[in-house]
Amino acid sequence: MSPLSSSPPARRVVLVAYPDCQVLDVSGPWQVFASANALSGQTLYELNLVARSPGRVVSNGGLVMMADLDWAGLEALGAPDTLLAAGGSGVFSQCRQRYHIDGLRELAPDVRRLGAICSGAFLLAEAGLLDDRRVTTHWRHCSTLARQYPRLRVIPDALYVEDGGRYTSAGVTAGIDLALSLVEADHGAALAGRVARELVMFLHRPGGQAQFSEALQHQQRATGPLRELVGRLHADPAGDHSLESMAARMAVTPRHLSRLFRRYLDTSPGAYLTRLRLEGARLSLLNARPAPPLERLARQWRLGGAEQLRRLFHRQYGVSPSVYRQRFATTPPASPSHALEDMPCA
């Protein structure tokens, strides 16, 4: 593999860990930067893990990580280019201590990009480093973050947010999305795209984190016969599910069924079914070879015609079906020899 044409100086990227942090908040972004090094054939990023003291850090899943620096050691190296604080169940205990808070405050003025993964935003907020900025965090903690730190402008449905050199991301895997965006900003979309493909990730994941939180909450809130009906809809979203037939399955009136959907799922039966069908159309658009005509796709998933499908698609995913497929459809796999060159086993 040929290296990049120029040899830019390595950027130091530091991740902050502590007991009971979320291991993927550390390992996910770390792997993005490490893969950028491997795929470029250069040391584009020098990586450090900072903790209260060098040595073992036990994550909230029990996996042990090894920190190579404490804050004093990091200061001796000089301010890093990028510093990201991990989230996890231990973050709230860390907010009541001063060690990481003071370290973040001291280094912040000299760090070009200061950010947090998931609930790590609470550390930065406690240090006063996110005041008057747009931020996000894991969907479960957005309301708490906004309530505890009223100077923050919390954006609940975002995978990651940048405001004035401060970067925050939603839960867990969104830290990988954020790291990919930083690689793209540093070294272009071509390298970031190669990293994304290597990690089997979207370079730009569509939609916000509500697509991962709300749908799951809705299914969990459905109870009894309503849960059974929702299961039927998920199993066959393209079936002939009229409001009357759905109500008949539950032995209720259509009006009462609509009330149940509103009460437990915060939506109407028709809107819920449309979202399921749109998801089916999205997957068909990505996986079919060649690309199916929109008119046929709309008929297959009972979404009206091509124009209605375009409108629904843009409303839900923020782009047209054709642009979505262009960005996110899987590419033909590389030959085995090329794949081995890209990422050697050793």
Short mmCIF file of N, CA and C in Angstrom, two decimals, residues 34 40 46 48 58 64 69 84 117 119 128 137 163 185 197 214 219 233 247 267 272 345:
data_model
loop_
_atom_site.label_atom_id
_atom_site.label_comp_id
_atom_site.label_asym_id
_atom_site.label_seq_id
_atom_site.Cartn_x
_atom_site.Cartn_y
_atom_site.Cartn_z
N ALA A 34 -6.19 4.39 15.42
CA ALA A 34 -5.18 3.36 15.14
C ALA A 34 -5.33 2.81 13.73
N SER A 40 -3.03 4.19 6.45
CA SER A 40 -2.26 5.23 5.75
C SER A 40 -0.79 4.85 5.61
N GLU A 46 -0.64 9.85 17.52
CA GLU A 46 -0.01 9.24 18.69
C GLU A 46 -1.06 9.18 19.79
N ASN A 48 -2.62 8.15 23.61
CA ASN A 48 -2.35 7.97 25.04
C ASN A 48 -3.65 7.76 25.78
N VAL A 58 -10.15 -0.49 35.47
CA VAL A 58 -11.17 -1.53 35.28
C VAL A 58 -12.43 -0.85 34.76
N VAL A 64 -10.04 -4.92 31.78
CA VAL A 64 -8.97 -4.09 32.32
C VAL A 64 -8.21 -3.40 31.19
N LEU A 69 -0.40 7.19 31.13
CA LEU A 69 -0.08 8.50 31.68
C LEU A 69 -1.07 8.90 32.76
N LEU A 84 -10.35 13.47 24.55
CA LEU A 84 -11.73 12.97 24.64
C LEU A 84 -11.91 12.25 25.97
N ILE A 117 -17.20 11.49 25.04
CA ILE A 117 -17.99 10.41 24.47
C ILE A 117 -19.10 10.08 25.45
N SER A 119 -21.73 9.81 28.18
CA SER A 119 -21.93 10.57 29.42
C SER A 119 -20.67 11.24 29.92
N GLY A 128 -17.12 23.21 33.67
CA GLY A 128 -17.50 24.50 33.09
C GLY A 128 -17.01 24.70 31.67
N THR A 137 -25.48 14.00 24.51
CA THR A 137 -24.98 12.88 25.30
C THR A 137 -25.90 11.70 25.03
N ASP A 163 -19.21 22.49 18.74
CA ASP A 163 -19.51 23.90 18.96
C ASP A 163 -18.29 24.56 19.58
N ALA A 185 -11.82 15.29 9.00
CA ALA A 185 -11.42 16.69 9.05
C ALA A 185 -9.90 16.83 8.92
N ARG A 197 -14.98 1.57 6.30
CA ARG A 197 -15.21 0.27 5.68
C ARG A 197 -14.50 -0.84 6.44
N GLU A 214 -35.80 5.50 20.72
CA GLU A 214 -37.25 5.57 20.76
C GLU A 214 -37.91 4.26 20.32
N GLN A 219 -41.22 -0.51 21.85
CA GLN A 219 -41.49 -1.94 21.92
C GLN A 219 -41.56 -2.42 23.36
N LEU A 233 -46.60 -6.75 13.44
CA LEU A 233 -46.23 -5.69 12.50
C LEU A 233 -44.75 -5.76 12.17
N ALA A 247 -57.34 -3.52 14.67
CA ALA A 247 -58.26 -3.42 15.80
C ALA A 247 -58.99 -4.74 16.02
N THR A 267 -47.54 7.46 19.33
CA THR A 267 -47.69 7.66 17.89
C THR A 267 -49.01 7.00 17.47
N TYR A 272 -46.73 4.42 13.00
CA TYR A 272 -45.82 3.36 13.45
C TYR A 272 -45.55 2.38 12.32
N CYS A 345 -2.66 -9.41 9.45
CA CYS A 345 -3.09 -10.08 10.66
C CYS A 345 -2.14 -9.80 11.81
#
